[in-house]
Tab-separated table of C-alpha atoms and ligand atoms in Angstrom:
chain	number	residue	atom	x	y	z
A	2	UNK	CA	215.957	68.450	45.658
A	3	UNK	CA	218.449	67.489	48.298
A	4	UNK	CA	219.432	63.412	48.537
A	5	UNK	CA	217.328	63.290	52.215
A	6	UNK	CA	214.330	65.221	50.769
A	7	UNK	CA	214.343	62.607	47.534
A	8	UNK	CA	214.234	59.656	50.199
A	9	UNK	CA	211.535	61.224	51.830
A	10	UNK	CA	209.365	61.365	48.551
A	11	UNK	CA	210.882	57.580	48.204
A	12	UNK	CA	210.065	56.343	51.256
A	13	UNK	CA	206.585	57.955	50.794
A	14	UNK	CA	205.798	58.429	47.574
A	15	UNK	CA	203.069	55.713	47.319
A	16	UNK	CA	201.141	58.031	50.214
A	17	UNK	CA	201.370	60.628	48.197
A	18	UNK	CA	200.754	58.876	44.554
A	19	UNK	CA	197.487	57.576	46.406
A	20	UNK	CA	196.252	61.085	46.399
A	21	UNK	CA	197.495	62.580	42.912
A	22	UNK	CA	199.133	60.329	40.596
A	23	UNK	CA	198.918	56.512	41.508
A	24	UNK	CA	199.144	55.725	37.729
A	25	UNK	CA	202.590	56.800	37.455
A	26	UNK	CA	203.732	55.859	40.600
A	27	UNK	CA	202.349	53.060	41.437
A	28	UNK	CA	204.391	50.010	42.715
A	29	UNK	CA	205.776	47.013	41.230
A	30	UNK	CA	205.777	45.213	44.668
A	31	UNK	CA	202.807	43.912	46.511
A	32	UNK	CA	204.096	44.666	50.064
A	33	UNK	CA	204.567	48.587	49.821
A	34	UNK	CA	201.560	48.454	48.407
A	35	UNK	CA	199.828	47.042	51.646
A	36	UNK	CA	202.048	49.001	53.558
A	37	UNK	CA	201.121	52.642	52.261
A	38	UNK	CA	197.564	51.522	51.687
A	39	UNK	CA	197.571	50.422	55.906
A	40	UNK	CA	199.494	54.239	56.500
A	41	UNK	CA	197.449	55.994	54.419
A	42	UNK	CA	194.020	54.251	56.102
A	43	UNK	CA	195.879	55.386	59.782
A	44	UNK	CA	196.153	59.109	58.495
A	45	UNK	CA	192.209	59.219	57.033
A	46	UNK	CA	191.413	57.686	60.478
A	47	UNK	CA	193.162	60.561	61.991
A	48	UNK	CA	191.814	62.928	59.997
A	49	UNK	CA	188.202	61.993	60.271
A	50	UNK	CA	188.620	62.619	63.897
A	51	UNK	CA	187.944	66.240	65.040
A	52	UNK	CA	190.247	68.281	66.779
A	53	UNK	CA	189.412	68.498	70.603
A	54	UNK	CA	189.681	72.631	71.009
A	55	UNK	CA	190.599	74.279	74.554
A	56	UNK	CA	190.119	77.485	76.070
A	57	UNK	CA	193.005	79.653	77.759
A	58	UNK	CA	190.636	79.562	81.240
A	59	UNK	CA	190.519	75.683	80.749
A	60	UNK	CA	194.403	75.568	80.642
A	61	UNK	CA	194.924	77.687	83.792
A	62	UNK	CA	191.979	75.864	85.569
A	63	UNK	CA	192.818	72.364	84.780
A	64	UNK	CA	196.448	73.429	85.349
A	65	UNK	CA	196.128	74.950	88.548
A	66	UNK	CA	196.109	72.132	91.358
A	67	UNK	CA	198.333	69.408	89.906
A	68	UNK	CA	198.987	65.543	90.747
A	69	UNK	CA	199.645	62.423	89.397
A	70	UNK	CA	196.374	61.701	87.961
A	71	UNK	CA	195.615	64.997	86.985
A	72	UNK	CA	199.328	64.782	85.170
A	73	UNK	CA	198.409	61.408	83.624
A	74	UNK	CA	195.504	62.930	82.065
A	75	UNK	CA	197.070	65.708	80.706
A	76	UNK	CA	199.909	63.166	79.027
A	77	UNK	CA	197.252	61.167	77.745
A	78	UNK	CA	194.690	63.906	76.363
A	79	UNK	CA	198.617	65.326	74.385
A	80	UNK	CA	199.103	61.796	73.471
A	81	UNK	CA	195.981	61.186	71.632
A	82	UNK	CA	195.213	64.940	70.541
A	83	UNK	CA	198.606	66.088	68.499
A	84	UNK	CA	198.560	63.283	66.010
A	85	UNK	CA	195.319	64.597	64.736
A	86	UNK	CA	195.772	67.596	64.773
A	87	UNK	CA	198.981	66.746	62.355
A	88	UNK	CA	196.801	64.899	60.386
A	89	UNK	CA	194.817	67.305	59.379
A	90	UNK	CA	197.715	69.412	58.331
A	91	UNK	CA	199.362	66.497	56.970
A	92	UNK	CA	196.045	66.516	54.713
A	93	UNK	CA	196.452	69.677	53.857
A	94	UNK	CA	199.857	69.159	52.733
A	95	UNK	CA	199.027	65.956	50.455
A	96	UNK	CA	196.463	68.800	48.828
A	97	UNK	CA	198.771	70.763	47.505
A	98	UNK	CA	199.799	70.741	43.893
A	99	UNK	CA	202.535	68.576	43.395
A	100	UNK	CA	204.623	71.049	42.207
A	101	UNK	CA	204.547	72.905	45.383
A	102	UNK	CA	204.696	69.614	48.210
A	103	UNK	CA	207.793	68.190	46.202
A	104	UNK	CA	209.326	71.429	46.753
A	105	UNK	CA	212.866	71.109	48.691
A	106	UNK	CA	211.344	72.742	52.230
A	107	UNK	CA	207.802	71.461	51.853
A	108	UNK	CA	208.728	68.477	51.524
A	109	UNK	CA	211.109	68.466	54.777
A	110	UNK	CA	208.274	69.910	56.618
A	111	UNK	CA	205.704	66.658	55.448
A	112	UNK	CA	208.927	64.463	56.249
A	113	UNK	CA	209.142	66.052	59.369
A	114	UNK	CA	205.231	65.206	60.389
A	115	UNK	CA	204.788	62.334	58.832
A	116	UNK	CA	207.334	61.339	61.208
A	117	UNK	CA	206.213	62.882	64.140
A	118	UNK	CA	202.705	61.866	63.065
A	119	UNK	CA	203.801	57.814	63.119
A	120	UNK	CA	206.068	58.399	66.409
A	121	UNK	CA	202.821	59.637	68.380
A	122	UNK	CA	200.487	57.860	67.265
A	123	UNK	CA	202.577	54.384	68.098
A	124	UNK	CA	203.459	55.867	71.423
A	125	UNK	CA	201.611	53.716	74.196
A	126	UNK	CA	199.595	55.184	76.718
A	127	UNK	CA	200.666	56.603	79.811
A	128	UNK	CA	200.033	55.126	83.374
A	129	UNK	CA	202.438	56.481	85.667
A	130	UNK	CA	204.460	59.336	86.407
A	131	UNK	CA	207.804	57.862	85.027
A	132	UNK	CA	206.082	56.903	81.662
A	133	UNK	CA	205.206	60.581	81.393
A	134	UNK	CA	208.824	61.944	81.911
A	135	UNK	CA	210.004	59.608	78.935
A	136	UNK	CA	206.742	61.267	77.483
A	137	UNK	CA	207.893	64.696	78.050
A	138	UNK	CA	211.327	63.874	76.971
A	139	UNK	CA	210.134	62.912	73.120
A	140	UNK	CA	207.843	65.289	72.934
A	141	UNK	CA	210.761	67.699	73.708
A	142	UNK	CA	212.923	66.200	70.972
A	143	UNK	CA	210.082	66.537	68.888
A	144	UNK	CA	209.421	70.408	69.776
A	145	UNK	CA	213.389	71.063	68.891
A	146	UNK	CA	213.354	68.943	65.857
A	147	UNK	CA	210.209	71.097	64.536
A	148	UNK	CA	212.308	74.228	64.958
A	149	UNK	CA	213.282	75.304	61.814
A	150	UNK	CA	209.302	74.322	60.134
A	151	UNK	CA	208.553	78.278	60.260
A	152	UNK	CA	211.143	79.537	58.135
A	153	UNK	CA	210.975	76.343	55.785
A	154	UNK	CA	207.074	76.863	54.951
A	155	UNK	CA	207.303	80.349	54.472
A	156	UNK	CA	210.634	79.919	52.230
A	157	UNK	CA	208.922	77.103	50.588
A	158	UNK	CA	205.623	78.972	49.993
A	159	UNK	CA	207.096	82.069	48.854
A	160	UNK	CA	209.095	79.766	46.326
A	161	UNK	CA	206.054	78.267	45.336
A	162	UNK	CA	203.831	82.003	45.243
A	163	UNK	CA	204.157	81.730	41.334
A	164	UNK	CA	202.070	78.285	41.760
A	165	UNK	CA	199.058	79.292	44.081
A	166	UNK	CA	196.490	81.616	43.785
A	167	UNK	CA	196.810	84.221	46.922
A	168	UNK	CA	193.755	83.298	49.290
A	169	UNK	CA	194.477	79.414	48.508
A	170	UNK	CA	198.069	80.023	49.222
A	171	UNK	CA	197.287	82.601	52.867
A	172	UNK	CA	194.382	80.141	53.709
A	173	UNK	CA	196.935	77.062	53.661
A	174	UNK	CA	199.792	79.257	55.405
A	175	UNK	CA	197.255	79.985	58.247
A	176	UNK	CA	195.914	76.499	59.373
A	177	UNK	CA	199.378	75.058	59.319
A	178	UNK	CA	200.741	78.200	61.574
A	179	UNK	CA	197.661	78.172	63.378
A	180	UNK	CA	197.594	73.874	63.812
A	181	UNK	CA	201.434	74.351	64.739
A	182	UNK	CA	200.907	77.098	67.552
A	183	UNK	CA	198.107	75.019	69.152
A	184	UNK	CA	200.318	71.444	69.212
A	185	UNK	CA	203.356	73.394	70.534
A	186	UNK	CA	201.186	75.142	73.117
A	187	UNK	CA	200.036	71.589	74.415
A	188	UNK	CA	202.955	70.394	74.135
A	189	UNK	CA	204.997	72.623	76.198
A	190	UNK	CA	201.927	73.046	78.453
A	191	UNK	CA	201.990	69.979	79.523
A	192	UNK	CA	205.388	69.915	80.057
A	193	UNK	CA	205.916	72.753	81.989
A	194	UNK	CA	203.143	71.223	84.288
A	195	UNK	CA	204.781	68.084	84.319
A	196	UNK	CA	208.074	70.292	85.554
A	197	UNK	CA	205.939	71.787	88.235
A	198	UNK	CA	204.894	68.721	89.912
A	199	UNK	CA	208.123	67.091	89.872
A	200	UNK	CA	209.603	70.501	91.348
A	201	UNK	CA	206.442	70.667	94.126
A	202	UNK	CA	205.638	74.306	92.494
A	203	UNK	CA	202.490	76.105	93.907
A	204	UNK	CA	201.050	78.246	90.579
A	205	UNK	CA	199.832	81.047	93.328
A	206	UNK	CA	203.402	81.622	94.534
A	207	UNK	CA	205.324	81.271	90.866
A	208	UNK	CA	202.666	83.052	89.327
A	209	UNK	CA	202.576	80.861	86.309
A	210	UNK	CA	200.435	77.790	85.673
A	211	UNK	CA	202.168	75.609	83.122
A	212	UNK	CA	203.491	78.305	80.176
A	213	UNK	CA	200.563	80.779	81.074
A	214	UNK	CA	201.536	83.803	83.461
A	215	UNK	CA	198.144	84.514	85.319
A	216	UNK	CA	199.309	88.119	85.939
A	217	UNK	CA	200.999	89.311	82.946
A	218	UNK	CA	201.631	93.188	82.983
A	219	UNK	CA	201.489	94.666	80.079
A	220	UNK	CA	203.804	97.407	80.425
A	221	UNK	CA	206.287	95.547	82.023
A	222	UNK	CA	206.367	93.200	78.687
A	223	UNK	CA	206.351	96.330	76.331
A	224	UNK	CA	208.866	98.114	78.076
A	225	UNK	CA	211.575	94.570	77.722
A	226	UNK	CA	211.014	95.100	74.179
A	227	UNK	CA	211.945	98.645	74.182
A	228	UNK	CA	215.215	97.905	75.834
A	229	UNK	CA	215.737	94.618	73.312
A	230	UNK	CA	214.840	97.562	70.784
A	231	UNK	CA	216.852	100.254	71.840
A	232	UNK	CA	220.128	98.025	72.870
A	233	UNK	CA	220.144	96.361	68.893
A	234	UNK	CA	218.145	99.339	66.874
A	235	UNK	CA	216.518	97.416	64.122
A	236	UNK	CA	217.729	98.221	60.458
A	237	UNK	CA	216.424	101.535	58.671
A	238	UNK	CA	215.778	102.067	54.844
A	239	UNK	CA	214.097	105.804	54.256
A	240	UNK	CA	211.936	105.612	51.849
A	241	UNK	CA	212.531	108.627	50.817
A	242	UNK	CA	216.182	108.169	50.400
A	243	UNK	CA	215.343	105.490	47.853
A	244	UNK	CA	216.132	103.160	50.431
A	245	UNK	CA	219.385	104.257	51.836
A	246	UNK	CA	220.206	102.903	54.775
A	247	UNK	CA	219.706	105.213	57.893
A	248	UNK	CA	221.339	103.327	60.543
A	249	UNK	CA	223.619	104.899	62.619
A	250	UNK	CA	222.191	108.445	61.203
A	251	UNK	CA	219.160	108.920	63.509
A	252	UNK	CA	218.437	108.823	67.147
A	253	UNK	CA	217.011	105.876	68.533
A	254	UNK	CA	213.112	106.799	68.452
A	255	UNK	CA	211.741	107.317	71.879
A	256	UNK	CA	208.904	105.138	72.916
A	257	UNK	CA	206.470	106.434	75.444
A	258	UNK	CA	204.237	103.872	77.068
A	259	UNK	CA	200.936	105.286	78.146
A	260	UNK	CA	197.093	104.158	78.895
A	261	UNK	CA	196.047	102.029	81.949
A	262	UNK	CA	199.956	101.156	82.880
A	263	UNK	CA	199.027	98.773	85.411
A	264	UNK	CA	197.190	96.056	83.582
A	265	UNK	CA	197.509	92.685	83.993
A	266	UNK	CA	196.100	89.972	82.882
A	267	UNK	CA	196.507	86.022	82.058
A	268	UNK	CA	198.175	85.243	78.724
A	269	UNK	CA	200.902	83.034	77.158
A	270	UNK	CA	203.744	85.580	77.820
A	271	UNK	CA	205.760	84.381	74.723
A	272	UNK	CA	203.006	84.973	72.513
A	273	UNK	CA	202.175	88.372	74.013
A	274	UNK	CA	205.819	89.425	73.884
A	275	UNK	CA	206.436	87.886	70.041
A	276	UNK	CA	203.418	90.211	69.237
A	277	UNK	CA	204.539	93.424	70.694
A	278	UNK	CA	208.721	92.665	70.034
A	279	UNK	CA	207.447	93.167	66.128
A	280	UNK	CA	204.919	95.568	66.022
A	281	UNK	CA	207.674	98.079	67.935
A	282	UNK	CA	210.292	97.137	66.045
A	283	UNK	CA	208.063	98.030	62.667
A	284	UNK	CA	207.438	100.962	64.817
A	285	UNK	CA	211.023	101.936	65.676
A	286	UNK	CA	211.571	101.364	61.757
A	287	UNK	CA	209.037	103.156	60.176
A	288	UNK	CA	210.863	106.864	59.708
A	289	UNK	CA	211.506	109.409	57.741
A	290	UNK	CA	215.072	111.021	57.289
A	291	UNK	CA	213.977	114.544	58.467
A	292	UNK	CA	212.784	113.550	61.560
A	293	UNK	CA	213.246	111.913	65.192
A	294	UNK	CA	209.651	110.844	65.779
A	295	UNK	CA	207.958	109.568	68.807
A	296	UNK	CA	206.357	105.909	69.130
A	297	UNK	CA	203.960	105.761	71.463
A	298	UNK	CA	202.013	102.540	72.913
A	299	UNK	CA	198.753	103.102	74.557
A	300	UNK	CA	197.391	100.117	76.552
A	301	UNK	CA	193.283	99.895	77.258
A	302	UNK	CA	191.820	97.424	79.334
A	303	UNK	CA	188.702	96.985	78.585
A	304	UNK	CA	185.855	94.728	79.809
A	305	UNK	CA	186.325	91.808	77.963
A	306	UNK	CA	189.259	92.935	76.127
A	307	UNK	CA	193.220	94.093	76.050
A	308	UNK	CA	193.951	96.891	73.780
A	309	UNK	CA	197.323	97.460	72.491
A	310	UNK	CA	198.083	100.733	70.232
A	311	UNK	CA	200.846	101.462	68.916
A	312	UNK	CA	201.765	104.633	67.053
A	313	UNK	CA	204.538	106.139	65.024
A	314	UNK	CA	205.251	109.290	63.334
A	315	UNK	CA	206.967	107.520	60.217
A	316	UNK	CA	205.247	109.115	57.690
A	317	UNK	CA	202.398	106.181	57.307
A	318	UNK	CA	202.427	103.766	54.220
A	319	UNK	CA	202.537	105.511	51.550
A	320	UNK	CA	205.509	104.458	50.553
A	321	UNK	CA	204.443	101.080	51.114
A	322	UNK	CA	204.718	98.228	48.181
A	323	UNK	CA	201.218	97.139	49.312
A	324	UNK	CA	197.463	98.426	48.075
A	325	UNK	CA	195.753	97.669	51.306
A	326	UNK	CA	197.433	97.800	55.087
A	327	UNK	CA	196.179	93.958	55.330
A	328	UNK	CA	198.047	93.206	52.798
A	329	UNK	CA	201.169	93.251	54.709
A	330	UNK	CA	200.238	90.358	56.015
A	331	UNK	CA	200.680	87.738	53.499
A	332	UNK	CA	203.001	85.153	52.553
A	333	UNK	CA	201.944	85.386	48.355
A	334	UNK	CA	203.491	87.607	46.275
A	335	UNK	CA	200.727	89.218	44.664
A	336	UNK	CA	199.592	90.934	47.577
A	337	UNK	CA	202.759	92.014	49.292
A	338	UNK	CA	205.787	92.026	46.758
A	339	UNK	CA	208.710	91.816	49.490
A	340	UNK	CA	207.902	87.782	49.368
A	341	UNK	CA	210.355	87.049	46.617
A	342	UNK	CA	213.070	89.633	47.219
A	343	UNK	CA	216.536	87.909	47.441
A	344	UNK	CA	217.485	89.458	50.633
A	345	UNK	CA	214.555	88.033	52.479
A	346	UNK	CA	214.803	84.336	50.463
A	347	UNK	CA	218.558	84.485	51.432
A	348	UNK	CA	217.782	85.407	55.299
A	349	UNK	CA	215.196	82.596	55.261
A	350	UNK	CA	217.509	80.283	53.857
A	351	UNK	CA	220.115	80.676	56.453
A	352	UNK	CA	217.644	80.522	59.476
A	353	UNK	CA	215.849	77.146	57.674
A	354	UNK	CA	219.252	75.991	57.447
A	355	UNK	CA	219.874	76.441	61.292
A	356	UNK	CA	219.058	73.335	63.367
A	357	UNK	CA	218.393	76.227	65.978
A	358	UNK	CA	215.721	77.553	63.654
A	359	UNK	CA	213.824	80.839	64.965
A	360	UNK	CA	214.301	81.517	68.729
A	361	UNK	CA	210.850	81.627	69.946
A	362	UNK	CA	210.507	83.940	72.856
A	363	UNK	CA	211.835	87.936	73.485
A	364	UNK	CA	213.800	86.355	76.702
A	365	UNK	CA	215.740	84.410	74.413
A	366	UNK	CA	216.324	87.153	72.342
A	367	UNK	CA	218.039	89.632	75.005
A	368	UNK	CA	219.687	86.529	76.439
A	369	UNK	CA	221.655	86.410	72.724
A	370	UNK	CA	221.969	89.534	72.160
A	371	UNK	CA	223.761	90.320	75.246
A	372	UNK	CA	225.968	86.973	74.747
A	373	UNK	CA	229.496	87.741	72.435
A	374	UNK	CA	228.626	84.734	70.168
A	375	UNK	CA	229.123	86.102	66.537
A	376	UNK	CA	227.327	82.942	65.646
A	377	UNK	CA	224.196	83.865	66.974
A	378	UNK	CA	224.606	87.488	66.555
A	379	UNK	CA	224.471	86.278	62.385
A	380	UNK	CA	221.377	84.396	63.292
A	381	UNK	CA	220.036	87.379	65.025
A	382	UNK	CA	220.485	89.576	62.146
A	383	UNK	CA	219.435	87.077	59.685
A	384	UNK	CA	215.892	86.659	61.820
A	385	UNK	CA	215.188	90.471	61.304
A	386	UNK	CA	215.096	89.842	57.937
A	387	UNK	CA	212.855	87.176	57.111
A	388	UNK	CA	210.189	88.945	57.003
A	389	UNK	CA	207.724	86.656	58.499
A	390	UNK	CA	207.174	89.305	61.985
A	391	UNK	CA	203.958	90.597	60.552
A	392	UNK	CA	201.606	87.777	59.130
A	393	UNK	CA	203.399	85.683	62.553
A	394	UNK	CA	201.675	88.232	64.688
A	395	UNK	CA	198.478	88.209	63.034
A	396	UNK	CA	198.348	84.602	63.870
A	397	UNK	CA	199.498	84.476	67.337
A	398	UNK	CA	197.156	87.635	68.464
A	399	UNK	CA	193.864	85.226	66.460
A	400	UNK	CA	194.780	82.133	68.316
A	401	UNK	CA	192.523	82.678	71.142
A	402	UNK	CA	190.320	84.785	69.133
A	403	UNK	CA	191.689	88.350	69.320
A	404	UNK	CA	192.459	90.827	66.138
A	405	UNK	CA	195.048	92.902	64.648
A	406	UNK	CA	194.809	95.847	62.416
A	407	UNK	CA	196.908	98.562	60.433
A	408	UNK	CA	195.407	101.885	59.661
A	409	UNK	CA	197.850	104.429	57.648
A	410	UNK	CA	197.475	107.930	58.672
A	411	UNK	CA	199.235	109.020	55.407
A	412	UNK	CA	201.541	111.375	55.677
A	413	UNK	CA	201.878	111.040	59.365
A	414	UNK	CA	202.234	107.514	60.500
A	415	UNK	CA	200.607	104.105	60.693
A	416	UNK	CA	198.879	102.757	64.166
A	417	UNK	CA	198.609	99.451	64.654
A	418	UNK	CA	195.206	97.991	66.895
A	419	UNK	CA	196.135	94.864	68.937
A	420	UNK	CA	193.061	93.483	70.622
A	421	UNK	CA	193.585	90.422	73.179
A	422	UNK	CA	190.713	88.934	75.031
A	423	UNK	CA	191.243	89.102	78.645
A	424	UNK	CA	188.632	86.201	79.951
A	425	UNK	CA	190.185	83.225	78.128
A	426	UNK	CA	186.875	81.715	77.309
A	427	UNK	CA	187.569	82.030	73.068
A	428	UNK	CA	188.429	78.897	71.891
A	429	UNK	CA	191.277	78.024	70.035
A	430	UNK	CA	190.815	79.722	66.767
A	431	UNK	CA	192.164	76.038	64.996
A	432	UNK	CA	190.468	74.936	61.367
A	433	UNK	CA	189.855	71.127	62.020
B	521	COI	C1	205.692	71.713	65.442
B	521	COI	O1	206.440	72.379	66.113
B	521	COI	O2	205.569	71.915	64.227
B	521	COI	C2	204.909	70.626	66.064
B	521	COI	O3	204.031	70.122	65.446
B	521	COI	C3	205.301	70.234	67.454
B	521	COI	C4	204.624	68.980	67.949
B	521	COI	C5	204.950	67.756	67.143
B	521	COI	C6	204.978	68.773	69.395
């Protein structure tokens, strides 16, 4: 364990020997004692409290006509909602076998919201618009300072597979990832409506309100990813050429984008984009060495619902080190073997190891790649190989209550179902 994770556990071992072990940790002093006793009752207040759950419509509506109250509101409602939600997760954490929360990059993630927990929940309220920019401005640092928590978990969970049975280990993986999309959605929400009103933006003319675009098309977003796809082909192993890499030996697939082309609709456009980025680029990689095949995405707008499917020709998963599609995504080791391979723990250690962690959105992404910085192109390649595209996606598309599914046509290809719900009235898919 590094020196600043083995101050963390000293700093807070006592919170942590109150749930598992306070016999052999317990303190000689009377004052820590107090102290972590006091922290530990804030954190079960916290946590008793239940998460206060939103709808997409309720972000665009309460979003839509802005002003300083309104704004206030909004500050305050972020200000008392994200430290429970972290408690809960910080709960979560503290349930873990020991073994697996004093493991190096768990145990920078529970520093990291413990901290974040005590910082927020200290932070007095907010009663005028100045108050909210220095509100804005922590909550920033705290959004960049939280970059690096998704490769860390999922480097620190697949460490730990050996320790956790599967569903225990895919159930903990998806309330923290779920818990962290929700408090970073709120988060920058409210900040990009806080940007708004400072900048007199009208949401009718910019067509966003806050970090929702109210007329996202589709096809437009797909068709960015093809040319983030196309410029920086993703890496190829065949299969069949017991994993030779292909690179540089095939064409570029060609991606046909067909279906209702002109659908729009109101969605987080970074989540949208994260979603379809991966499932083309496991598209564009799925091939055999005999053949250029086709990828095709088919968009469907439904009723109530988006429809995203996308299809290759890459010979389906037979190949696959998984039994069932669903498999592929999860973080343990007994259901999808690729957890503990050294190339992906090494990728995953670099990109935990970045204070830039994992760029977050497809615009940031062509932005790089088009930039000559060799420093992000390592980054780049380093983030196509953690590994973490998949289960990510699966998350992000059940947020707001939509689904995700694999079917291998083997022998042929694999098609992938994406289905978004176009109203906004799920609510946010968060355990509490
Ligand atoms: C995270 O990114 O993990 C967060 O929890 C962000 C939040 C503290 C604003």
């Amino acid at each position: 364990m590094s020196s600043s994770a083995n101050a963390c556990f000293r700093a807070h071992r006592p919170v942590l020997s109150f749930v598992w072990t306070p016999h052999r940790h317990a303190s000689t002093s009377s004052a820590p004692k107090v102290m972590h006793f006091y922290q530990n009752k804030q954190l079960e207040l916290y946590a008793s409290k239940s998460a206060h759950r939103l709808t997409l419509r309720q972000l665009v509506f309460f979003g839509r006509s802005m002003n300083a109250e309104r704004i206030i509101k909004s500050a305050n409602y972020v200000r008392t909602e994200l430290p429970v939600r972290i408690a809960h997760r910080l709960r979560d954490l503290q349930a873990l076998p020991f073994v697996v929360v004093t493991q190096e990059e768990v145990a920078k993630v529970y520093e990291l919201y413990w901290s974040a927990f005590e910082k927020l929940r200290r932070f007095p309220p907010i009663a005028t618009l100045d108050e909210n920019d220095r509100f804005c401005e922590f909550v920033s640092s705290l959004l960049d300072e939280h970059a690096t928590v998704i490769p860390a978990l999922s480097l620190g969970l697949s460490l730990s597979s050996p320790h956790l049975p599967p569903e225990k280990l895919d159930a903990f993986m998806r309330r923290m990832l779920v818990s962290r999309i929700s408090r970073r959605v709120l988060a920058q929400h409210h900040i990009a409506l806080s940007a708004s009103l400072r900048n007199g933006e009208n949401s009718r003319s910019s067509g966003h309100v806050g970090i929702i675009h109210t007329h996202l098309d589709v096809r437009e977003s797909i068709e960015k990813c093809v040319e983030l796809l196309t410029a920086a082909p993703p890496r190829v192993f065949s299969p069949e050429a017991d994993g030779e890499e292909l690179a540089g030996k095939l064409n570029c697939p060609r991606v046909i984008v067909d279906g209702h082309a002109g659908t729009k609709f109101a969605y987080i456009q970074e989540h949208f984009e994260y979603i379809m980025f991966e499932l083309l680029k496991n598209a564009m990689q799925h091939r055999t060495a005999s053949t250029t095949p086709l990828v095709r995405a088919t968009i469907a707008a439904g009723k109530d619902d988006i429809q995203v499917r996308i299809s290759d020709e890459g010979g389906g998963l037979t190949h696959s080190t998984v039994k069932a599609p669903s498999d592929l995504f999860s973080f343990s080791h007994v259901r999808n073997t690729t957890r503990m391979e050294n190339e992906r723990i090494g990728a995953l250690r670099t990109v935990s190891a970045s204070p830039r962690g994992m760029r977050a959105t497809v615009d940031e992404q062509v932005t790089e790649w088009k930039s000559t910085d060799p420093g992000k192109t390592a980054d780049m390649i380093a983030h196509q190989r953690i590994g973490i595209g998949l289960p990510m996606s699966y998350i992000f598309a059940t947020y707001f209550g939509g689904s995700l599914e694999l079917v291998s046509l083997d022998g042929w290809g694999t098609d992938v179902y994406l289905r978004l719900p176009k109203l906004g009235t799920r609510l946010e898919e968060i355990e509490v």
